[in-house]
XYZ file of C-alpha atoms in Angstrom:
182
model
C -45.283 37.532 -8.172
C -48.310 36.055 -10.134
C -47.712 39.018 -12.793
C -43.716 38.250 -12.465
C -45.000 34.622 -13.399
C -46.955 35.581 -16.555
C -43.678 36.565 -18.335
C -41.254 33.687 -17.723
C -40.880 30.624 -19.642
C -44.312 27.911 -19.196
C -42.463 25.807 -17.668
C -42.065 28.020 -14.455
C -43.918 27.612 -11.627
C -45.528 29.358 -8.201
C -45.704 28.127 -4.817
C -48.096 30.559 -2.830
C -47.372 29.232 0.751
C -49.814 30.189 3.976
C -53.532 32.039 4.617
C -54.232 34.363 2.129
C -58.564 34.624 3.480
C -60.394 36.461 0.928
C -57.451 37.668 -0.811
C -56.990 34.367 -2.174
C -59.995 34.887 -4.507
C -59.011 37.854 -6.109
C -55.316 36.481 -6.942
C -57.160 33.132 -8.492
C -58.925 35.368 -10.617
C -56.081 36.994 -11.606
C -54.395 33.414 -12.294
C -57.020 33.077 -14.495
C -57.246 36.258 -16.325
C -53.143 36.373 -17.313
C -53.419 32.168 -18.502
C -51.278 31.234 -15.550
C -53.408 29.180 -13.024
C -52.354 25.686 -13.841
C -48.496 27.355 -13.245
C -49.326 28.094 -9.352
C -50.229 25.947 -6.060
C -52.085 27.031 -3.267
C -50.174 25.327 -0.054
C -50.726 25.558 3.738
C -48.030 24.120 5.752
C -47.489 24.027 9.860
C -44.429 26.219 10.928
C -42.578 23.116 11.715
C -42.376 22.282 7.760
C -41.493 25.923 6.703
C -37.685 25.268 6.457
C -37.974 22.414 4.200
C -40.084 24.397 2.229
C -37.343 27.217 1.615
C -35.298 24.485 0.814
C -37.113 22.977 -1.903
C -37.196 26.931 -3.716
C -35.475 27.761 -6.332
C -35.762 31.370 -4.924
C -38.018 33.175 -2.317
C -40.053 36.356 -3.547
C -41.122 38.785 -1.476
C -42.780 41.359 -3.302
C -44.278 43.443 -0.638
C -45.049 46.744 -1.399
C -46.543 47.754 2.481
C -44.494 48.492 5.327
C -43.887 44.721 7.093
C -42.543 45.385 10.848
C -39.676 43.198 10.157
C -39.813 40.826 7.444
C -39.319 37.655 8.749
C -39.747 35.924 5.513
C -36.819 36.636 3.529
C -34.505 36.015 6.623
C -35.905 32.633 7.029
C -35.453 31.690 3.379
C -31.980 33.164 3.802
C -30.918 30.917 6.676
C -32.256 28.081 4.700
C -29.762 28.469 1.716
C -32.643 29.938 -0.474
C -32.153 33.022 -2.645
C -34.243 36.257 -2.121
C -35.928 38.579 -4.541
C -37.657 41.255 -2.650
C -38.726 44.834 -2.700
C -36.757 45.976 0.648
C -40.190 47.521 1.368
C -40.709 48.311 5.355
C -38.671 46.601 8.207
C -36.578 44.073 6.029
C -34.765 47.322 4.477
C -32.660 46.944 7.564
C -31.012 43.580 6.257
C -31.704 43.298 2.500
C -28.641 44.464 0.756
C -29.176 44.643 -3.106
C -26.789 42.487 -5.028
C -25.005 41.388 -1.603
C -27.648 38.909 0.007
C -30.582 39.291 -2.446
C -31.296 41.302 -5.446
C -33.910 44.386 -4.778
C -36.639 44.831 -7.017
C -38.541 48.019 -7.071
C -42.177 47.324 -5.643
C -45.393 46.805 -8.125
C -42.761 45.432 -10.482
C -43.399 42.334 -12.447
C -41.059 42.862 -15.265
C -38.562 43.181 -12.612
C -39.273 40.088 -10.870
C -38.888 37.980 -13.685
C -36.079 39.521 -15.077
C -34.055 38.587 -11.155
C -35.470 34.847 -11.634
C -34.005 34.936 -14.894
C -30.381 36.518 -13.625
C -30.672 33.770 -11.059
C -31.374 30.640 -13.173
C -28.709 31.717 -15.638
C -26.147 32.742 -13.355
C -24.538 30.469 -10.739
C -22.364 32.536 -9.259
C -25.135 35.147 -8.268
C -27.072 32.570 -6.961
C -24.487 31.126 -4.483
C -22.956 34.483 -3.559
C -26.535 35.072 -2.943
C -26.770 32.267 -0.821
C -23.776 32.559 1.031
C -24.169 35.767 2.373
C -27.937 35.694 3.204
C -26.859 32.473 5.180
C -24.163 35.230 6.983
C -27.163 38.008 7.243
C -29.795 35.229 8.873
C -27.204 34.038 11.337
C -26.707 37.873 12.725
C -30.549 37.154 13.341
C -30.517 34.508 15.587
C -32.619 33.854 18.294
C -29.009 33.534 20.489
C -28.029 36.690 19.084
C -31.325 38.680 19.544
C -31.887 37.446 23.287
C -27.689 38.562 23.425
C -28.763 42.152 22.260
C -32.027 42.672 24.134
C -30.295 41.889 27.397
C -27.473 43.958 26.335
C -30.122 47.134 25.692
C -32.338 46.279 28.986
C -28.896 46.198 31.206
C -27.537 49.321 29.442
C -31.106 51.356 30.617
C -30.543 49.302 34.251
C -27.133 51.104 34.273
C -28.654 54.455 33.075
C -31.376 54.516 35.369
C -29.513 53.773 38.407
C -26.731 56.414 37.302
C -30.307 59.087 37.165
C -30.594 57.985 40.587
C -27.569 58.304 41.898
C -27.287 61.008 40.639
C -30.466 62.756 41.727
C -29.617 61.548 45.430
C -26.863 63.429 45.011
C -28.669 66.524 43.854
C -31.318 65.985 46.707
C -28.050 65.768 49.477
C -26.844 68.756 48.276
C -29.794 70.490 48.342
C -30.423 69.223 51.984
C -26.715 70.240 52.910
C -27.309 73.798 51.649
C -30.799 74.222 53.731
C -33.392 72.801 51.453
C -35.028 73.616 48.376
C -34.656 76.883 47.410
């Protein structure tokens, strides 16, 4: 994102939101070293202020190149009306669709990045298409929905399990019928 940065006009800017530890010092540095430190803030927030925070963003980012469990990030922005550039690297694969609810950047790809900010400040329709169906991808990711499909999963092994019992009582009663085990 900070390289993405270095190649868009001056008068772009970077909000780096949450803990970064001793990571933090290496990415200053690199602020420094590409001329781009007085375009990017360093913010902390509580959880409770995240959602304004997507709000006020022109677009989210989320350049990871690892293998995130989920991804929570991009389907928060989503559900707060905010556009998503991302890699689709690890879990959020599973609900980033290029060009449908965010556009997919290949990861450890500045040129990339900026070229998707770009698309998205000169093209209006992209960006509320965008925004329209991430809001439609973050709502099939509700906390309503999730606790729906979980109990739906935990009574379909209930029903499994009891049907391996029944079953094996079965088994056991015909075994018992015919004179034991053989």
């Amino acid at each position: 994102a900070i390289r993405a940065l270095a190649e868009l006009t001056p008068e772009t800017t970077l909000t780096i939101v949450g803990s970064l530890g001793s990571y933090r010092d290496e990415l200053e540095l690199l602020t420094r070293e590409l001329g781009v430190a007085d375009r990017v803030r360093w913010e902390r927030c509580d959880r409770s202020e995240l959602a304004s925070r997507y709000r006020s963003a022109d677009a989210l980012i989320f350049p990871s190149t690892g293998h995130e469990a989920f991804g929570l990030v991009p389907l928060e922005a989503m559900a707060c009306g905010t556009p998503v550039v991302a890699t689709g690297a690890g879990g959020s694969a599973e609900f980033l669709a290029g060009e449908e609810n965010c556009i997919l950047v290949p990861p450890d790809s500045p040129a990339e990045i900026a070229a998707a900010l770009r698309r998205l400040a000169a093209d209006d329709a992209l960006r509320r298409r965008l925004v329209s169906a991430g809001i439609d991808t973050a709502a099939q990711f509700s906390v309503e929905r999730q606790a729906a499909a979980l109990e739906e999963a935990n009574l379909a092994v209930a029903r499994r399990v009891d049907h391996d019992r029944l079953v094996g009582c079965e088994q056991a009663a015909g075994q018992h019928r015919r004179g034991g085990d053989e």
